Coordinates of C-alpha atoms in Angstrom, one line a residue:
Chain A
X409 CA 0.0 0.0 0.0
X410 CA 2.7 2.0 0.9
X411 CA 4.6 1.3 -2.5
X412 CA 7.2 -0.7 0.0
X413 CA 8.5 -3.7 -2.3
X414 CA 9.0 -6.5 0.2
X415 CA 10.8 -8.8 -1.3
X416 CA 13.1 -12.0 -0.4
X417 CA 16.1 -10.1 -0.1
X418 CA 14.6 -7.3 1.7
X419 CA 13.4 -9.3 4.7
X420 CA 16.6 -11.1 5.3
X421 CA 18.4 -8.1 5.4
X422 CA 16.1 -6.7 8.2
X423 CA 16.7 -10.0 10.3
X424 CA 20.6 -9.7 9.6
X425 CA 20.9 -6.1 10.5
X426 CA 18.6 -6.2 13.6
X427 CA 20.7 -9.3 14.7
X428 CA 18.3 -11.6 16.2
X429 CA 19.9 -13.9 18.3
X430 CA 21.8 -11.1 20.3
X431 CA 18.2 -9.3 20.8
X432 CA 16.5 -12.1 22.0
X433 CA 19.1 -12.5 24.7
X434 CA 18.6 -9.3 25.5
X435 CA 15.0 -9.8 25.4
X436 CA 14.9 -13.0 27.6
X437 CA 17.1 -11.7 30.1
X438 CA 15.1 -8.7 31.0
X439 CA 12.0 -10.6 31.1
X440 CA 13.6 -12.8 33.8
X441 CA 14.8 -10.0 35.4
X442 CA 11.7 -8.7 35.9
X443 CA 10.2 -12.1 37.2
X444 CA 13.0 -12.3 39.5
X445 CA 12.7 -9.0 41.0
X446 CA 9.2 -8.9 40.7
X447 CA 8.6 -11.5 43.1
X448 CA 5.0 -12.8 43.2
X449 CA 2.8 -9.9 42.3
X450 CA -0.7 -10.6 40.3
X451 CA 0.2 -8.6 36.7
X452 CA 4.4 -9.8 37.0
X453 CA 3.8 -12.0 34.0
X454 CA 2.3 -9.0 32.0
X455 CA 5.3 -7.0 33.1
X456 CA 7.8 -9.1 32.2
X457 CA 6.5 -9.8 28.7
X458 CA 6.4 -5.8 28.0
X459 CA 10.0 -5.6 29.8
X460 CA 11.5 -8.4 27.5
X461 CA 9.5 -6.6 24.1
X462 CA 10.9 -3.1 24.8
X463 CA 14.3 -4.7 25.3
X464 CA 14.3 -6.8 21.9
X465 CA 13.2 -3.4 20.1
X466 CA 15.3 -0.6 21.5
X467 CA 18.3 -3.3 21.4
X468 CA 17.3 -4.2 17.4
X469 CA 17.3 -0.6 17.1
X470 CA 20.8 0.2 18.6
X471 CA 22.2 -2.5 16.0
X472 CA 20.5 -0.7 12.8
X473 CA 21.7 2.8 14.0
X474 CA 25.3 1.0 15.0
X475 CA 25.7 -0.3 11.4
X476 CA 24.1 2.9 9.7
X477 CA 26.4 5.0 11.1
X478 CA 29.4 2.5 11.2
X479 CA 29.0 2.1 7.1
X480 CA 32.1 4.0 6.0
X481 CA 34.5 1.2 8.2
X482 CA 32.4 -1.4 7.6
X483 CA 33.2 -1.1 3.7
X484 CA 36.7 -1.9 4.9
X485 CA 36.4 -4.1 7.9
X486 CA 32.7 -6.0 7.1
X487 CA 31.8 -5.6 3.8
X488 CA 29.4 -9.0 4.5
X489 CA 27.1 -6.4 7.0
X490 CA 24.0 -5.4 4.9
X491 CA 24.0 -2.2 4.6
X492 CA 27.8 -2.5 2.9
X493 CA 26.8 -5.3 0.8
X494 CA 23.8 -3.7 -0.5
X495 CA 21.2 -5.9 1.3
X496 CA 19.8 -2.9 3.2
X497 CA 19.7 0.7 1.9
X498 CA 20.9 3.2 4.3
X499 CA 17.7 4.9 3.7
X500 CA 15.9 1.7 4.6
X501 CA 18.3 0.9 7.6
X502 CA 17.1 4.2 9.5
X503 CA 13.8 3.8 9.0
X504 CA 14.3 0.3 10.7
X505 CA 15.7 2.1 13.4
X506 CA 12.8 4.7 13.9
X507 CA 10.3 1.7 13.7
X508 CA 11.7 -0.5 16.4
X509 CA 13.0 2.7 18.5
X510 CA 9.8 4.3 18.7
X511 CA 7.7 1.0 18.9
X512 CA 10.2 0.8 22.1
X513 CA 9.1 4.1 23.5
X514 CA 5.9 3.2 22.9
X515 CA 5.8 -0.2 24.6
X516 CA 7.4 1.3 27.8
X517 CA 5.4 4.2 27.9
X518 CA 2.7 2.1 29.3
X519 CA 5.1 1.6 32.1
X520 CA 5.7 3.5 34.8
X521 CA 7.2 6.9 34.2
X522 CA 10.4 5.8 35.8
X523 CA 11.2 3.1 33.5
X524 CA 10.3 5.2 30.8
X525 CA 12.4 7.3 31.5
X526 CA 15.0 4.4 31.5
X527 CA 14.4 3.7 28.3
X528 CA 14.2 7.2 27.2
X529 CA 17.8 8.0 28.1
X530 CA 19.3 4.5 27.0
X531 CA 17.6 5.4 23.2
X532 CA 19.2 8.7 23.4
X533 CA 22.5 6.9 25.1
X534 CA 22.5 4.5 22.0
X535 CA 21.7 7.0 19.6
X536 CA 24.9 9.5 21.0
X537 CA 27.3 6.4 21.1
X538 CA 26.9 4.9 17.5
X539 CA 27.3 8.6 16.0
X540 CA 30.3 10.1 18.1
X541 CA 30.4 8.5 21.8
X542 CA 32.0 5.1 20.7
X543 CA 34.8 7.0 18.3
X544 CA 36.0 8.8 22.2
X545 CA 38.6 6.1 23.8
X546 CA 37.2 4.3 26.9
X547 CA 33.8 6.8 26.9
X548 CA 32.5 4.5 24.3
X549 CA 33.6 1.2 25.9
X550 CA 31.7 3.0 29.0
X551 CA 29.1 3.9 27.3
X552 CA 28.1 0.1 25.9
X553 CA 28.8 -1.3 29.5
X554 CA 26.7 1.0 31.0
X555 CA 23.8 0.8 28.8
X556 CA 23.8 -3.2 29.2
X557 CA 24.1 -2.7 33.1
X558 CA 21.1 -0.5 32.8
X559 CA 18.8 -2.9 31.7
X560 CA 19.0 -4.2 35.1
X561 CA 17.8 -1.0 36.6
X562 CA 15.4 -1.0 33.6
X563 CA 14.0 -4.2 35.1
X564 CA 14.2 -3.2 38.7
X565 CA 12.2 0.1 38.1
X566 CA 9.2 -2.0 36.2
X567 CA 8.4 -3.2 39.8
X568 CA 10.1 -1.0 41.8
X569 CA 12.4 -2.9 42.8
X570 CA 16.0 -1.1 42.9
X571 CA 17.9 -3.0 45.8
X572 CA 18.0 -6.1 44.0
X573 CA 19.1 -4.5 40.4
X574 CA 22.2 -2.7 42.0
X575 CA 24.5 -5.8 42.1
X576 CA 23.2 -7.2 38.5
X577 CA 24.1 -3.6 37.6
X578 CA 27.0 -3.3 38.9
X579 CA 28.1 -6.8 37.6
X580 CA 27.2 -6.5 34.2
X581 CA 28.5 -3.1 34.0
X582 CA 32.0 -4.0 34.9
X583 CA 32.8 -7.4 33.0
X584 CA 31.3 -5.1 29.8
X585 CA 33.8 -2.8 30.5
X586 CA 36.7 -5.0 30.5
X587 CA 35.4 -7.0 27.6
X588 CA 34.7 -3.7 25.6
X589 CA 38.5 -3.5 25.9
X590 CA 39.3 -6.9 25.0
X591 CA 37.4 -6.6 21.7
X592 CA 39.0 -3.2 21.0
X593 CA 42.4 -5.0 21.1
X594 CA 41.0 -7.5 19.0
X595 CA 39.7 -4.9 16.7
X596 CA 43.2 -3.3 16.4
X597 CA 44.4 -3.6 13.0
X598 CA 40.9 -3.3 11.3
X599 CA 40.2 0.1 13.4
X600 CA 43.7 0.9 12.1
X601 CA 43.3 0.7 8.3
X602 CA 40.3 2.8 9.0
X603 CA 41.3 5.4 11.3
X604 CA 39.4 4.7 14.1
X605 CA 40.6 5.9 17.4
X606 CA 40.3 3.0 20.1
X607 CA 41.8 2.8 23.4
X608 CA 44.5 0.2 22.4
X609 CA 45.3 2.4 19.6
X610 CA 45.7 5.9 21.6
X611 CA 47.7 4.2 24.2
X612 CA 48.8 0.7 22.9
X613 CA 48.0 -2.4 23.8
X614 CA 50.0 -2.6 27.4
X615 CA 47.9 0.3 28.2
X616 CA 44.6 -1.2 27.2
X617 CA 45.3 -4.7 28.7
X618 CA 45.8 -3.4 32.1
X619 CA 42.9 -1.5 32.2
X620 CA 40.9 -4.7 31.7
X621 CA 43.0 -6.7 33.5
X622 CA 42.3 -3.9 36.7
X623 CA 38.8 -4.0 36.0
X624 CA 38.7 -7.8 36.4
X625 CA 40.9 -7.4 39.5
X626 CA 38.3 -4.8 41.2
X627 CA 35.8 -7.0 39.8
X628 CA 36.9 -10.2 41.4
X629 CA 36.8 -8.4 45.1
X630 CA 33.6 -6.9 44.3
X631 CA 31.9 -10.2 43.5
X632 CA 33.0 -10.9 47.4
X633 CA 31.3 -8.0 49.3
X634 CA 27.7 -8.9 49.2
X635 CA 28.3 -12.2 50.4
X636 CA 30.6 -11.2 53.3
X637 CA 28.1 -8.5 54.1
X638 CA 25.4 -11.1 54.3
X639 CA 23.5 -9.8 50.7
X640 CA 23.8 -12.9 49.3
X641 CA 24.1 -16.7 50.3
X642 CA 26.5 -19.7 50.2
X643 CA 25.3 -20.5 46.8
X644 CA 25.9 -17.5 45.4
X645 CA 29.8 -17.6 47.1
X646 CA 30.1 -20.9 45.2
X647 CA 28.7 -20.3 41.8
X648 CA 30.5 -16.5 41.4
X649 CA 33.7 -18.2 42.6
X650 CA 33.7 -20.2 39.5
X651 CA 32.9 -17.0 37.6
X652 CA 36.4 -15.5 39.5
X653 CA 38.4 -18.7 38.6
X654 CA 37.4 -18.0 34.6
X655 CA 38.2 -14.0 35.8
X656 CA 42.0 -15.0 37.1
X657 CA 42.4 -17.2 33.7
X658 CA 41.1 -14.8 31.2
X659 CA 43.8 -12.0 33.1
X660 CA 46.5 -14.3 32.7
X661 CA 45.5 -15.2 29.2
X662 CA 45.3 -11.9 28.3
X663 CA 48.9 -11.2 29.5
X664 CA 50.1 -14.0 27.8
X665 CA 48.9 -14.3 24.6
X666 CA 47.3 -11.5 22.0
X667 CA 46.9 -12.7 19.0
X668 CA 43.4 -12.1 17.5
X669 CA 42.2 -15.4 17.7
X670 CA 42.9 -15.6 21.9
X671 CA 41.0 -12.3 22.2
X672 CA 38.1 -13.3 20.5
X673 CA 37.9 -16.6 22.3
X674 CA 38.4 -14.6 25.7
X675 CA 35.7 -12.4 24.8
X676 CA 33.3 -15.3 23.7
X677 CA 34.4 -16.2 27.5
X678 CA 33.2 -13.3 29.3
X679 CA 30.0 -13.7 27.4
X680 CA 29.6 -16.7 29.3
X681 CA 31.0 -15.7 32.4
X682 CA 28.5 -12.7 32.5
X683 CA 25.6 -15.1 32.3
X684 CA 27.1 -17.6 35.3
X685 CA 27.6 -14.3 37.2
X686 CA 23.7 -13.3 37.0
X687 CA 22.9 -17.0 37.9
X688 CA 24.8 -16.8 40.8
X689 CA 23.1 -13.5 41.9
X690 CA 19.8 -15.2 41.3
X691 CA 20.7 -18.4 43.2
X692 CA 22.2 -16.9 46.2
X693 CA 19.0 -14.8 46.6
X694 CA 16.7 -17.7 46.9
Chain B
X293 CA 35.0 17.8 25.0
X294 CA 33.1 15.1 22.6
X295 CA 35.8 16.7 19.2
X296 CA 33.1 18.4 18.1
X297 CA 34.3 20.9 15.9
X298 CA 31.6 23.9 16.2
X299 CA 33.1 26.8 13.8
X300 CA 31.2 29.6 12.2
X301 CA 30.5 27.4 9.1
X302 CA 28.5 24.6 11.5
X303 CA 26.4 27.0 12.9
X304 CA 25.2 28.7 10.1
X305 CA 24.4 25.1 8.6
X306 CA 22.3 24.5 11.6
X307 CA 20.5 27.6 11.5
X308 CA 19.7 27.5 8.0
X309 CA 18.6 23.8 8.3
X310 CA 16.3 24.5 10.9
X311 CA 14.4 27.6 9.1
X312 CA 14.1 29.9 11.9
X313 CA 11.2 32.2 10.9
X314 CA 8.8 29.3 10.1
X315 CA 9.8 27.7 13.1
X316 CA 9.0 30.5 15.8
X317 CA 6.2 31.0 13.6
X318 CA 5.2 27.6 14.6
X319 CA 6.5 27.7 18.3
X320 CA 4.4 31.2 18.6
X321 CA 0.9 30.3 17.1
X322 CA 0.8 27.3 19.4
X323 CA 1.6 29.1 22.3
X324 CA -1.0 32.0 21.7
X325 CA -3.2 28.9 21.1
X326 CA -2.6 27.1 24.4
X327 CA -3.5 31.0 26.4
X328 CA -6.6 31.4 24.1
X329 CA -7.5 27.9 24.8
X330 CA -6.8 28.1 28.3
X331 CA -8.8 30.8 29.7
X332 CA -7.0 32.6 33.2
X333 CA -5.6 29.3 35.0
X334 CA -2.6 30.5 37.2
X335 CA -0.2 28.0 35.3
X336 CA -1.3 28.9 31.9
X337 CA 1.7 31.1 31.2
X338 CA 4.3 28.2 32.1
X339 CA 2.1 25.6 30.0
X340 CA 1.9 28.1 27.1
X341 CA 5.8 28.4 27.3
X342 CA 6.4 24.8 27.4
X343 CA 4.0 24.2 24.4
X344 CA 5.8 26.6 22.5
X345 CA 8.8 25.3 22.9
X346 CA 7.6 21.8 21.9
X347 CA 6.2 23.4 18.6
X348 CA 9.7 25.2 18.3
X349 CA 11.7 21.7 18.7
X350 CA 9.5 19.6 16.5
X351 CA 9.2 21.6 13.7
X352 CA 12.6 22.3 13.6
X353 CA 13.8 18.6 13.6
X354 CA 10.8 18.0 11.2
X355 CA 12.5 20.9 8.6
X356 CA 16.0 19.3 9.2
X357 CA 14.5 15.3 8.5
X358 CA 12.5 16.6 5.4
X359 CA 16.2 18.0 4.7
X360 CA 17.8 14.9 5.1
X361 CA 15.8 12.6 3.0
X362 CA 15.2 14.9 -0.1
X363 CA 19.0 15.7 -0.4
X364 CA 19.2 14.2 -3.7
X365 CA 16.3 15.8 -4.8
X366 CA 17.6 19.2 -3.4
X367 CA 20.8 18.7 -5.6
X368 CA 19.1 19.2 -9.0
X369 CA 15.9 21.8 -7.5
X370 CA 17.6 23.4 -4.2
X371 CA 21.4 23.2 -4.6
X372 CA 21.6 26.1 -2.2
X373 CA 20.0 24.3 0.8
X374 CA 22.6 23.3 3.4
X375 CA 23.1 20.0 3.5
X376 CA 23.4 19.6 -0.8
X377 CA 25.8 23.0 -0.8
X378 CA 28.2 21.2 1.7
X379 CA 27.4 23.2 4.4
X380 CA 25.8 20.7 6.5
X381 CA 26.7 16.7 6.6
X382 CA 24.1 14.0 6.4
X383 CA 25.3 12.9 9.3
X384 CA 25.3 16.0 11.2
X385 CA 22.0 17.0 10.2
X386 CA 20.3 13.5 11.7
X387 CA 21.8 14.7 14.8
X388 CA 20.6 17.8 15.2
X389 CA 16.9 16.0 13.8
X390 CA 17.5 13.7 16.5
X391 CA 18.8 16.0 19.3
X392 CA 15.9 18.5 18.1
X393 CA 13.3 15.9 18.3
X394 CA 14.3 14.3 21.6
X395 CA 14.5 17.7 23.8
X396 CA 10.7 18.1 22.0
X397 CA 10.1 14.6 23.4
X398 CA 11.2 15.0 26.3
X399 CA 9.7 18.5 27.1
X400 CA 6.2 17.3 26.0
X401 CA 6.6 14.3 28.2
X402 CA 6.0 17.3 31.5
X403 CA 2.9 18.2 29.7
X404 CA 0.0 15.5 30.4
X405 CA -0.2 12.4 28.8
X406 CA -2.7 13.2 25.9
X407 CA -0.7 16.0 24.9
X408 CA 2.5 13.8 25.0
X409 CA 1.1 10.8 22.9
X410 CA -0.1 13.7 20.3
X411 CA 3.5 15.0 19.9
X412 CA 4.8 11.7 19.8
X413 CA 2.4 10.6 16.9
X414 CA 3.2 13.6 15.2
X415 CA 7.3 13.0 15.5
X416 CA 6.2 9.2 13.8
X417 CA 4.4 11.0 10.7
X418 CA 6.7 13.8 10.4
X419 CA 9.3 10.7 10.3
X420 CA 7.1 8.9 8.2
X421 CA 6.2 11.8 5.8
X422 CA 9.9 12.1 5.2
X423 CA 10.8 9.0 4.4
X424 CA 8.0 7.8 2.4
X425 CA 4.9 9.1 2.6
X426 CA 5.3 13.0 0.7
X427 CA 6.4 11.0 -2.3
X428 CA 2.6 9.6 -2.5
X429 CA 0.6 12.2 -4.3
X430 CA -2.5 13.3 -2.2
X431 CA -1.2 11.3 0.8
X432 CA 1.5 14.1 1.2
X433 CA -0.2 16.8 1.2
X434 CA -2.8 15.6 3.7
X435 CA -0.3 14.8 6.0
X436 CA 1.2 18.0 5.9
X437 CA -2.1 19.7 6.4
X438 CA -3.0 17.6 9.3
X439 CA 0.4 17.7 11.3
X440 CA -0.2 21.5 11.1
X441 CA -3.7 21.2 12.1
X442 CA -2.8 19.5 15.2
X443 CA -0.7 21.5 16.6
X444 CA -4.2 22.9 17.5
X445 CA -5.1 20.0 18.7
X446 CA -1.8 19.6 21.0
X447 CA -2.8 23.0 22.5
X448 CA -5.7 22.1 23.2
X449 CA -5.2 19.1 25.2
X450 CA -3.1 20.4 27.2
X451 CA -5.6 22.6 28.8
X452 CA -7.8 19.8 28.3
X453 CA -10.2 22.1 25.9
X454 CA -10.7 20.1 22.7
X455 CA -13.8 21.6 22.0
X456 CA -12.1 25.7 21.2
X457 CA -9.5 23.7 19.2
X458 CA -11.8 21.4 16.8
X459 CA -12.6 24.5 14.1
X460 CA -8.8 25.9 14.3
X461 CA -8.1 22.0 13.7
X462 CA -10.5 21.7 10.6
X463 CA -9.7 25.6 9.5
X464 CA -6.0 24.8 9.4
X465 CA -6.1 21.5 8.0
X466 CA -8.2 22.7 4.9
X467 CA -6.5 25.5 3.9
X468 CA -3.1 24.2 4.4
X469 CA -4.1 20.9 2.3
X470 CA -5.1 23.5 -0.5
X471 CA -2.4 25.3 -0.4
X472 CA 0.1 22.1 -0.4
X473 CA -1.5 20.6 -4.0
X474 CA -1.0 24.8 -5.4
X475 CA 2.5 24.3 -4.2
X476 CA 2.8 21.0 -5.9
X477 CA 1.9 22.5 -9.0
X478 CA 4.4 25.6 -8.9
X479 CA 7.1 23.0 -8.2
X480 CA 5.6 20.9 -11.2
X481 CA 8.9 21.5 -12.9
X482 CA 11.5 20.6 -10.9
X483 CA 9.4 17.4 -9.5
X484 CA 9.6 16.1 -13.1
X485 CA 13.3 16.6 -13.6
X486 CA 13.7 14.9 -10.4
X487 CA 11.2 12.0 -10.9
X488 CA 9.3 13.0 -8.0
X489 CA 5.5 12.1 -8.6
X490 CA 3.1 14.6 -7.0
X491 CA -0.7 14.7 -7.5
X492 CA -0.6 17.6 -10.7
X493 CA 2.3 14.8 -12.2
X494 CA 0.4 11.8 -11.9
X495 CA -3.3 13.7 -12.4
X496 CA -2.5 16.5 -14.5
X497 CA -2.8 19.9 -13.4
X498 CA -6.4 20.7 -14.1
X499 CA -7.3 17.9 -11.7
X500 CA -4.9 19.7 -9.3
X501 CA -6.6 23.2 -9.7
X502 CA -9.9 21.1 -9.4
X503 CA -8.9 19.1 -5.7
X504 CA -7.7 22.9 -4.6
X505 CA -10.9 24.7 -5.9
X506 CA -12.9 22.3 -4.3
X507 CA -11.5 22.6 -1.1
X508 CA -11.7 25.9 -0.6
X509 CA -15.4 26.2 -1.5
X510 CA -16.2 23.8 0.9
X511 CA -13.7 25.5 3.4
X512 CA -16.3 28.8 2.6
X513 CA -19.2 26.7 3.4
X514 CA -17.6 25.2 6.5
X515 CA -16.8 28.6 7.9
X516 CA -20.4 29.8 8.1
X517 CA -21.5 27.6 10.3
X518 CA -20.3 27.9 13.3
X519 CA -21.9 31.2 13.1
X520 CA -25.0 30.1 11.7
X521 CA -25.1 27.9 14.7
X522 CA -24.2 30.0 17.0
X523 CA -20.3 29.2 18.2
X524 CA -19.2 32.0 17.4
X525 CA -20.3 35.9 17.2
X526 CA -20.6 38.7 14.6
X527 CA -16.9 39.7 15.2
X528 CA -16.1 35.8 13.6
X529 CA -18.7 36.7 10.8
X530 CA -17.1 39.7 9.6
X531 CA -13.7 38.7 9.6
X532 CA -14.2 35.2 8.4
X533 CA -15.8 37.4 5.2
X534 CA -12.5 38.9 4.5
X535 CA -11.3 35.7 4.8
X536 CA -13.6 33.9 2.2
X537 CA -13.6 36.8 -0.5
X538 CA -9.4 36.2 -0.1
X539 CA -10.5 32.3 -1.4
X540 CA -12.6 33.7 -4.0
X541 CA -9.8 35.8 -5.3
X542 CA -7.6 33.2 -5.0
X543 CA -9.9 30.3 -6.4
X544 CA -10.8 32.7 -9.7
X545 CA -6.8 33.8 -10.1
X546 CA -5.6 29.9 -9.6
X547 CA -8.6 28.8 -12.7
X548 CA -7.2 32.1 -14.7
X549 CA -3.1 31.8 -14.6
X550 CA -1.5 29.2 -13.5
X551 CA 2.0 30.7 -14.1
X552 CA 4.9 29.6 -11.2
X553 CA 4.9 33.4 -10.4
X554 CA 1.2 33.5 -9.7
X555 CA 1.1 30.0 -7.8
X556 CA 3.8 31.5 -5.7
X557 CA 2.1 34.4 -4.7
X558 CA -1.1 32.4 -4.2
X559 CA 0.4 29.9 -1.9
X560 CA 1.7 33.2 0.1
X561 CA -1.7 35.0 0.0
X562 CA -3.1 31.4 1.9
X563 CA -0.8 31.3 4.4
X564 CA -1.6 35.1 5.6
X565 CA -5.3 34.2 5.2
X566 CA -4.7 31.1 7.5
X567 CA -3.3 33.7 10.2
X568 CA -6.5 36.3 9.7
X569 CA -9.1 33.1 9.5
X570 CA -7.4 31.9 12.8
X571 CA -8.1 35.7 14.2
X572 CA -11.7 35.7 13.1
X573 CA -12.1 32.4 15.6
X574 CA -10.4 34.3 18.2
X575 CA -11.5 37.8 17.8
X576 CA -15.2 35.9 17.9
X577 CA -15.0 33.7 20.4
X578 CA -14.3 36.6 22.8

């Protein structure tokens, strides 16, 4: 009606550039955030649902507006993304974007204000790093950390429910950080060739791998606190200890060995190791 | 502090992109609108502020978006405008649609929430007009008419008074969806060059001149009655008159000479008359 040709080729490269596997993560893990904080109220179910849509769309969204503004370096570095390859039109690829940002907005304005808000500054957060924040050293690494944390709080503010977010947060924000790092070293030689400014780049790879090797340290005594203050319960000292073991190789690996392929299979850890980490949050608050 | 580089050049890029004078046009007429509407509530001054500045903010991200998606199109018929003379990047003028757009958000979200979920519709068809919709003949120009007609509508709900803003609504959305179709046919022209397909391309322009003609005699009808019935007083009567012999004028000159020249001066002679037919439902509502 519209005059929009949908066609084959169209429609796969909407699912590729909204990269659909990462949002449903994204998507699933809020909605179990919610449930989790949420304890046992009537309308948690409800809540949880429309937690775990406005995640999958705003986080759909920040990949479009990523790889719309990222084109130029992505000719160079992923010419297989679909906006370089010609799958998706630029033109097309923000309109993606708008669709799934505002459908977000829309979503969680039937929230509370508070969450809303959430998800008002994380759309304007996303939209700030993927046109200048993530070119800054270290405020873009900061920036993606702390808008992945935030979905916590995002969670926590659906039912009100800040106390139990704060560690999640706090968790999720840090072992981003570091990996942020890791994948900017990774990124080195690409970023390079096309100009970008990274951390590693700026200040070299010594630099850049002690930062993330700090940020492990800090987070490795962090992970101890609530339990020795009594937040959180044996379970939880036993599952995040595995997470710190996995933390205490992935520093010395790092230290070791830089080559591309080590990175990337480090990062791929962390991945993993964020996911163990909320488990054990969740377990040792039963 | 972000490496922005804000020299004289930027600024007069952003300036020019946002089209000042129409946009405190805009910003103005809503806030009279939201005191007229409002009657002598104590807050009504802060309200009327806040609505203007919404107006101000949306319409200037609106001008920047049209700016944005009609470059190539502006290269061939408006190689002067900012962003195809150089002076303004694509990429700098989605920020500022963005940052414009957002602050109007975000300043309408203080308002109440039917005034908020009117902005925010409108920021979806102004998006929407942009990127698609102005390039469907008719479909265009009614959008056009009706974002401008609810601005009324905005003002109105925020002093929860939809009943003043209905005939400023209808007045404004008539006589701005005439005056859209005369413009399409003085930029008949350029729209060809540019493949552009507007109603007076894909109709002809007698059926153009016929759409506008007949929209302005039923505009004449429609402003009668609220006098004949009683809404408004003598004041409206007289002034709406000038009004309506303007339309005559204008319908008799547009069936006469349809030069560029003449279709330019037309399309200015409606926009005053939009401005003294909005008077004549103030001056007689009073």
């Amino acid at each position: 009606m519209l005059g929009l040709k949908v066609n084959f080729k169209k429609i796969v490269g909407i699912i590729k550039i909204i990269r659909p596997s990462n949002v449903l993560i994204s998507g699933l893990t809020i909605s179990v955030a919610v449930l989790i904080f949420g304890g046992e109220g009537f309308d948690i179910l409800r809540l949880a649902l429309m937690a775990g849509i406005v995640g999958v769309l705003i986080d759909a969204g920040a990949n479009v507006i990523n790889d719309f503004f990222d084109v130029e370096i992505d000719r160079i570095n992923k010419p297989h993304r679909p906006i370089p390859s010609g799958l998706v039109s630029k033109r097309f690829a923000l309109f993606i974007y708008f669709v799934c940002t505002i459908l977000g907005l829309l979503v969680a304005s039937f929230l509370n204000k508070m969450a809303f808000m959430i998800v008002f500054f994380s759309s304007v957060a996303i939209f700030l790093y993927s046109y200048r924040l993530k070119r800054i050293p270290l405020v873009g690494n900061f920036t993606v950390a702390f808008i992945t944390g935030l979905a916590f709080i995002f969670a926590g503010s659906i039912v009100g429910n800040f106390k139990d977010a704060l560690f999640p947060f706090l968790f999720a924000f840090m072992i981003n950080f570091g990996r942020e790092i890791i994948k900017d070293i990774e990124d080195i030689e690409g970023d390079l060739k096309s100009g970008v400014r990274t951390f590693p780049i700026v200040r070299g790879v010594n630099w850049a791998v002690a930062v993330s090797v700090s940020v492990f340290l800090i987070l490795i005594f962090a992970t101890m606190i609530p339990y020795f203050v009594g937040i959180y319960n044996h379970l939880y000292f036993l599952i995040v200890s595995v997470v710190n073991v996995g933390l205490i190789f992935v520093i010395f690996s790092l230290i070791r060995d830089r080559s591309k392929r080590n990175l990337n299979r480090l990062s791929n850890i962390l991945k993993f190791e964020m996911l163990v980490g909320l488990s054990a949050i969740y377990f040792g608050s039963l």
